[in-house]
Structure formats: structure tokens, C-alpha cells
mmCIF file of C-alpha atoms and ligand atoms in Angstrom:
data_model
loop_
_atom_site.group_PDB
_atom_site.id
_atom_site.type_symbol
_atom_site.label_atom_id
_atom_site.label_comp_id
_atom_site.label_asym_id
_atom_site.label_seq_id
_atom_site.Cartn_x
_atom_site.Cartn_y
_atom_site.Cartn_z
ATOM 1 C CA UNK A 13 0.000 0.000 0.000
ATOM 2 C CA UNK A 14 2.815 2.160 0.969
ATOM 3 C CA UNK A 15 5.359 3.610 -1.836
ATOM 4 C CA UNK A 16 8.209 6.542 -1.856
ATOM 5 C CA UNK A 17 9.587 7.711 1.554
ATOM 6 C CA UNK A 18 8.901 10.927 0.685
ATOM 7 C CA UNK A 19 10.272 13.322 3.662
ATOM 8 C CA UNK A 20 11.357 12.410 7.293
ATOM 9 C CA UNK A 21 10.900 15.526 9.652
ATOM 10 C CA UNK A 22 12.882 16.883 11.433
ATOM 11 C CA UNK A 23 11.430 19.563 14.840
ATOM 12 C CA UNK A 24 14.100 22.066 14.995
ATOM 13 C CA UNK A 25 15.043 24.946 18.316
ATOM 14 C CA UNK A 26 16.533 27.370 16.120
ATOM 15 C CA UNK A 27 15.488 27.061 12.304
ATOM 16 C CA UNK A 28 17.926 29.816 10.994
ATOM 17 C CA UNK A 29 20.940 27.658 12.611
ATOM 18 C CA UNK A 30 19.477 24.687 11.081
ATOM 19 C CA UNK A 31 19.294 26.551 7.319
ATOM 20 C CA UNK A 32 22.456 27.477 7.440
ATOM 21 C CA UNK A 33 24.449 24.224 8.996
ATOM 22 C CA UNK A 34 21.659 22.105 5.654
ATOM 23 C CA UNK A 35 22.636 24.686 3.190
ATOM 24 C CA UNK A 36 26.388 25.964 4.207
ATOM 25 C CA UNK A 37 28.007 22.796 5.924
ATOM 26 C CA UNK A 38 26.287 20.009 4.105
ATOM 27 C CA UNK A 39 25.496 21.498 1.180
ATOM 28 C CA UNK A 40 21.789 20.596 0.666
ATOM 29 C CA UNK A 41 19.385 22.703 -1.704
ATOM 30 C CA UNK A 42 17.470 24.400 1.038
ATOM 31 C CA UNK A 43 14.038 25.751 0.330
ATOM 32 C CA UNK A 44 12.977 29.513 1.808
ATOM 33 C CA UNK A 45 10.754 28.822 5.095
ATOM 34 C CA UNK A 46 7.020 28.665 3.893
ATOM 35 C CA UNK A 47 4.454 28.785 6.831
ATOM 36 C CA UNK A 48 1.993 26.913 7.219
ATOM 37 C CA UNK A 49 -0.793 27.820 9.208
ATOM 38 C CA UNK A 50 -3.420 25.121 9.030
ATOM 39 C CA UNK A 51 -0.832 22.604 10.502
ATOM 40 C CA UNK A 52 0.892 25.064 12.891
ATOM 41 C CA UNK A 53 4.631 24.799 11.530
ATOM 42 C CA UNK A 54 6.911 26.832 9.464
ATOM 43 C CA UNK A 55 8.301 24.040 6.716
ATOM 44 C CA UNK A 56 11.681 24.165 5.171
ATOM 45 C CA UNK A 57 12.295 21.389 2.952
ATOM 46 C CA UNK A 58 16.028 19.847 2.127
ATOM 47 C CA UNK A 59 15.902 18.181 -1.004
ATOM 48 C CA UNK A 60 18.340 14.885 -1.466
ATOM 49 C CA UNK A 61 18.598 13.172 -4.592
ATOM 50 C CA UNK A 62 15.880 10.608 -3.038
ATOM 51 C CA UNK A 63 13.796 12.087 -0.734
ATOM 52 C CA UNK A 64 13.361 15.388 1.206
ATOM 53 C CA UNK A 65 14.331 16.275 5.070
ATOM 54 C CA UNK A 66 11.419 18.502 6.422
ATOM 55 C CA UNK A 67 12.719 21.327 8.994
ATOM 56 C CA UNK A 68 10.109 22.075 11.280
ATOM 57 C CA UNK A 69 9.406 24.750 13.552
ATOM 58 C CA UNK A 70 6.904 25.657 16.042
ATOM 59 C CA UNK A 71 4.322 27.913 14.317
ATOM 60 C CA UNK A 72 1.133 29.967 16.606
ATOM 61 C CA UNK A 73 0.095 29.291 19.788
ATOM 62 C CA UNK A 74 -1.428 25.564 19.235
ATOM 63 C CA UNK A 75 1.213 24.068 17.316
ATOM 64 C CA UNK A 76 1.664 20.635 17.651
ATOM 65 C CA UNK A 77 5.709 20.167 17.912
ATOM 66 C CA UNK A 78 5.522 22.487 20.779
ATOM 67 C CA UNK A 79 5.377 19.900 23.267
ATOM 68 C CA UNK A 80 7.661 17.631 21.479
ATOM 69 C CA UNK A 81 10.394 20.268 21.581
ATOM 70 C CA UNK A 82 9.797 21.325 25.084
ATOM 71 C CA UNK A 83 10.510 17.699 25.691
ATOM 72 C CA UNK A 84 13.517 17.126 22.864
ATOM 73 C CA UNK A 85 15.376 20.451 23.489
ATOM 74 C CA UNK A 86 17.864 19.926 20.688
ATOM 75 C CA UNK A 87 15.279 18.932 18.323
ATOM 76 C CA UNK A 88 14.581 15.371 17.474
ATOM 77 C CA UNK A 89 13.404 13.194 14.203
ATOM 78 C CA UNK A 90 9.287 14.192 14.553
ATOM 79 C CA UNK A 91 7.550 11.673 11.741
ATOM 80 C CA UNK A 92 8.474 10.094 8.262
ATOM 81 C CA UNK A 93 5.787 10.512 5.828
ATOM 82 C CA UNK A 94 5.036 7.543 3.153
ATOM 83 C CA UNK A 95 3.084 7.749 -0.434
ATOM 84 C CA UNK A 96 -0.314 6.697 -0.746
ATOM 85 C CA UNK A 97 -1.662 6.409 -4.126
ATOM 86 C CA UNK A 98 -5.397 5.647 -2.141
ATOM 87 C CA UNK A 99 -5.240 7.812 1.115
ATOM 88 C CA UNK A 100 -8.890 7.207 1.939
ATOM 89 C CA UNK A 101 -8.462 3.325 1.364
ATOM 90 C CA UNK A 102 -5.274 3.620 3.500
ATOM 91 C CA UNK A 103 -7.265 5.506 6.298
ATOM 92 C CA UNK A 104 -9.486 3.241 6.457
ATOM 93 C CA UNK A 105 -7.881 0.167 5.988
ATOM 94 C CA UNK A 106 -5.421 1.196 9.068
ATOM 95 C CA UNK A 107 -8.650 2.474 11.188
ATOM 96 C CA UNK A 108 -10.099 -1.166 10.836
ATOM 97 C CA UNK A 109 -6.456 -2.639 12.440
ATOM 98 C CA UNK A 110 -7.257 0.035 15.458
ATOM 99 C CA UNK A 111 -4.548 2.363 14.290
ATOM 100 C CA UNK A 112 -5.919 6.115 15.287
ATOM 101 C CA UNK A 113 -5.475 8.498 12.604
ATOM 102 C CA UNK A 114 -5.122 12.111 14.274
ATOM 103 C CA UNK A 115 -7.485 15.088 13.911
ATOM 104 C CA UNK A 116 -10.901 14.833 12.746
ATOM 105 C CA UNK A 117 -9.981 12.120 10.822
ATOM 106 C CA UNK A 118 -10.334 13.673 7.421
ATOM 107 C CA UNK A 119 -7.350 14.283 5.094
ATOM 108 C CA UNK A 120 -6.251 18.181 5.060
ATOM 109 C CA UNK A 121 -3.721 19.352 2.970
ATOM 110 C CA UNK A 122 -0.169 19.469 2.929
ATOM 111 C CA UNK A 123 2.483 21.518 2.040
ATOM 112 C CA UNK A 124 3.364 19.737 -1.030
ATOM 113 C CA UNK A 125 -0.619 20.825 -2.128
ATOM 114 C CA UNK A 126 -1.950 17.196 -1.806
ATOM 115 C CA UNK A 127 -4.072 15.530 1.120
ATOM 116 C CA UNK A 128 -2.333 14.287 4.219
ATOM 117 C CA UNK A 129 -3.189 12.274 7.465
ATOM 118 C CA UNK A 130 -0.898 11.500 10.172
ATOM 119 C CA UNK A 131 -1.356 8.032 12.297
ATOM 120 C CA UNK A 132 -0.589 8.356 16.143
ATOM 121 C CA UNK A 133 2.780 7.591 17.049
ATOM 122 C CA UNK A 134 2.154 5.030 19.872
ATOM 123 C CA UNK A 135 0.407 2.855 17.557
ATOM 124 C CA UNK A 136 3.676 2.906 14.547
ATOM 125 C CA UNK A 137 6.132 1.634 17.211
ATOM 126 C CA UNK A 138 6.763 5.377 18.659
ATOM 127 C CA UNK A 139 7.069 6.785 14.952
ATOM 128 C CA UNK A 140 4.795 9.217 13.572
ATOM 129 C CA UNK A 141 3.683 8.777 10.881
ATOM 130 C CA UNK A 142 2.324 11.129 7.857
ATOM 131 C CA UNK A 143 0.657 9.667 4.756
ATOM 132 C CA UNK A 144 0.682 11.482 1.431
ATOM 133 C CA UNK A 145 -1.925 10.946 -1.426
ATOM 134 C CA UNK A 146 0.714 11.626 -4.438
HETATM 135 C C1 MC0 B 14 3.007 20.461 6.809
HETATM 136 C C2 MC0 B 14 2.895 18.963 6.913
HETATM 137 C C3 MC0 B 14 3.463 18.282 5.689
HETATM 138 O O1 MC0 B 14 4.485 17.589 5.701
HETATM 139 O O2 MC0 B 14 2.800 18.489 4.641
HETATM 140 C C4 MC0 B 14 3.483 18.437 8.217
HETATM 141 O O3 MC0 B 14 4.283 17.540 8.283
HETATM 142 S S1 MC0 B 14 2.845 19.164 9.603
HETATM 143 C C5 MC0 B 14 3.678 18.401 10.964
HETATM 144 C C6 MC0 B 14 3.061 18.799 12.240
HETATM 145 N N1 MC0 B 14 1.734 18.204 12.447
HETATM 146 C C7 MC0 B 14 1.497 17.118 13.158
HETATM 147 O O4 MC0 B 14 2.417 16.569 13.787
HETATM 148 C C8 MC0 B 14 0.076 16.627 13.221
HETATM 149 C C9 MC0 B 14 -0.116 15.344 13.951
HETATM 150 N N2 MC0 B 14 0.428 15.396 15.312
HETATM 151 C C10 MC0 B 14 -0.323 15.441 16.440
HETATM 152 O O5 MC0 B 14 -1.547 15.410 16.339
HETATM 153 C C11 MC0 B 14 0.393 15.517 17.731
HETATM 154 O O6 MC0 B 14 1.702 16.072 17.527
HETATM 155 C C12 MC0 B 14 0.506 14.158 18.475
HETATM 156 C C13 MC0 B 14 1.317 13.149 17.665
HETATM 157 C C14 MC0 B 14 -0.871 13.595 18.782
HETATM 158 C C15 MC0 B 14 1.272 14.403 19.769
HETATM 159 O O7 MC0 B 14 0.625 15.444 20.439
HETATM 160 P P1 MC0 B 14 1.174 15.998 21.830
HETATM 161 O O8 MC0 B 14 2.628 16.300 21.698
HETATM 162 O O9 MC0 B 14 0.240 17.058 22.316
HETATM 163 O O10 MC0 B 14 0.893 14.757 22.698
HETATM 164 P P2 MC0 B 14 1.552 14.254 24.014
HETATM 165 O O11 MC0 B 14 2.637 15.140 24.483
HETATM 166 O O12 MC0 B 14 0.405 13.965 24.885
HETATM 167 O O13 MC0 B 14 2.194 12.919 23.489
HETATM 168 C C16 MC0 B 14 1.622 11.656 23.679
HETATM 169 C C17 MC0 B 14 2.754 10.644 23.577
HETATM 170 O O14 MC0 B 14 3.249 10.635 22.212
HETATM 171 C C18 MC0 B 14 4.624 10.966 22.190
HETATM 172 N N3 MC0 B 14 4.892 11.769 21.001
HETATM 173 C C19 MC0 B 14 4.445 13.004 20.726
HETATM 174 N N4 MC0 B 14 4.873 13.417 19.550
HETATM 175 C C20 MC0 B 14 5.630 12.398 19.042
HETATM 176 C C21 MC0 B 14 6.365 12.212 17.848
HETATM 177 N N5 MC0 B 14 6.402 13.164 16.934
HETATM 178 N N6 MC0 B 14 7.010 11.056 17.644
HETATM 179 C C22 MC0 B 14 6.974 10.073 18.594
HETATM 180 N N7 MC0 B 14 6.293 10.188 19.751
HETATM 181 C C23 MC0 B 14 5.644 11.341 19.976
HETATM 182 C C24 MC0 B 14 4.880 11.727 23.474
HETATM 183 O O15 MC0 B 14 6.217 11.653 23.837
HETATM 184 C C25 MC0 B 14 3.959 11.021 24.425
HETATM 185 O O16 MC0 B 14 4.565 9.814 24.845
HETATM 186 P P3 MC0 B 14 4.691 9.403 26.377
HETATM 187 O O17 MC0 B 14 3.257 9.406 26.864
HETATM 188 O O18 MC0 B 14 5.307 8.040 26.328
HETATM 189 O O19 MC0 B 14 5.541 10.469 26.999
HETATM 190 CO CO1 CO B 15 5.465 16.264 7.051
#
């Protein structure tokens, strides 16, 4: 069901440090930071020849890294997010194994434009985990 890895994340304390040290000391092609509201992080993406490193940080009040940061004060891996050519089958063929997808359950959008879901970490042996429709 699953394809591509296509990012891991990465939750970040000090995204301008974390630009640079991507962009000047491993010389990655570093995206400009692109907010994103509607999932309460600023998103830089790293692109690799196969796959992309999200940088993530805290964005608004409600944001949803902000306790894993206040807990992983250097930052810490935060999810991997597979391809889904089906994300509604995947939903709910995961839901009927027990697997709790997070929010309202419906798919929202992205910052690569396409639908996303994200499956609770403590049922994906403590991994989050983010699918993408591609
Ligand atoms: C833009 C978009 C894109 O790529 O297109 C994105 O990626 S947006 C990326 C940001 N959006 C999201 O992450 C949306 C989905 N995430 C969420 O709904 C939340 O972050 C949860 C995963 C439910 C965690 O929420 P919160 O931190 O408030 O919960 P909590 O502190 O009660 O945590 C419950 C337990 O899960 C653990 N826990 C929390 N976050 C975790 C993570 N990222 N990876 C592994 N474990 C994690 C905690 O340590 C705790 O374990 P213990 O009980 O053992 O201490
Ligand atoms: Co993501």
C-alpha cells in the first residue's frame, strides 16, 4: 500500500541555525521557510537526490511540535511521511487494524498541495507517521 519515503521531519530549536548548517556545511538545496498555518509549523524542505528532510518549527500558539520540543530540546526526528496512491483506502484500511489516525480524521492538505493524514505515534512503534496521497 505504501510507496516513496517521501520526507522524514525533522522539529528544529533554532530554524535559521538549522538553514544554514543544511545549506552551508552540508550542502543541501534548502528551500525559503514557507508557513503553514493550518498545521501550525513553518516548513523548510532539504531536497536529497531521493527524498526530502522537512525542517520544522513551532508555528502559533497551538502548534503541535511544541510539546515535542519542550521535551527534545535539541530537536529530534518528529515523523516520516510515506506515499499513498489511495489515502482514503489507507485511512481506512489502518482504522479497521485500530490504528488512530489524528485530527478529525479527514485528510487536510499538505504543504506539497496534496491531502495528508498522520497516524498516532504510539500505535507505529513510537514513529509518527504522515501519509501522502501523491
Ligand atoms: C506540513 C505537513 C506536511 O508535511 O505536509 C506536516 O508535516 S505538519 C507536521 C506537524 N503536524 C502534526 O504533527 C500533526 C499530527 N500530530 C499530532 O496530532 C500531535 O503532535 C501528536 C502526535 C498527537 C502528539 O501530540 P502531543 O505532543 O500534544 O501529545 P503528548 O505530548 O500527549 O504525546 C503523547 C505521547 O506521544 C509521544 N509523542 C508526541 N509526539 C511524538 C512524535 N512526533 N514522535 C513520537 N512520539 C511522539 C509523546 O512523547 C507522548 O509519549 P509518552 O506518553 O510516552 O511520553
Ligand atoms: Co510532514
Amino acid at each position: 500500500m505504501i510507496g516513496r519515503l517521501n520526507h522524514v521531519a525533522i522539529a528544529v530549536p533554532d530554524l535559521e541555525a538549522s538553514i544554514a548548517q543544511y545549506r552551508d556545511v552540508l550542502g543541501a538545496k534548502v528551500s525559503e521557510p514557507q508557513d503553514e498555518p493550518d498545521h501550525g509549523v513553518t516548513v523548510v524542505f532539504v531536497e536529497l537526490p531521493n527524498t526530502k528532510i522537512e525542517l520544522l518549527y513551532p508555528l502559533g500558539e497551538n502548534s503541535p511540535i511544541k510539546g515535542f520540543l519542550e521535551k527534545n530540546t535539541s530537536g529530534g526526528i518528529h515523523h516520516v511521511c510515506y506515499e499513498v496512491d489511495d489515502i482514503l483506502a489507507a485511512r481506512d484500511k489502518l482504522k479497521a487494524t485500530g490504528a488512530r489516525v489524528l485530527g478529525d480524521g479527514d485528510p487536510k492538505i499538505g504543504a506539497h498541495g496534496k491531502p495528508v493524514l498522520f497516524l498516532h505515534p504510539k500505535d507505529f512503534n513510537g514513529t509518527l507517521v504522515e501519509l501522502e496521497q501523491v
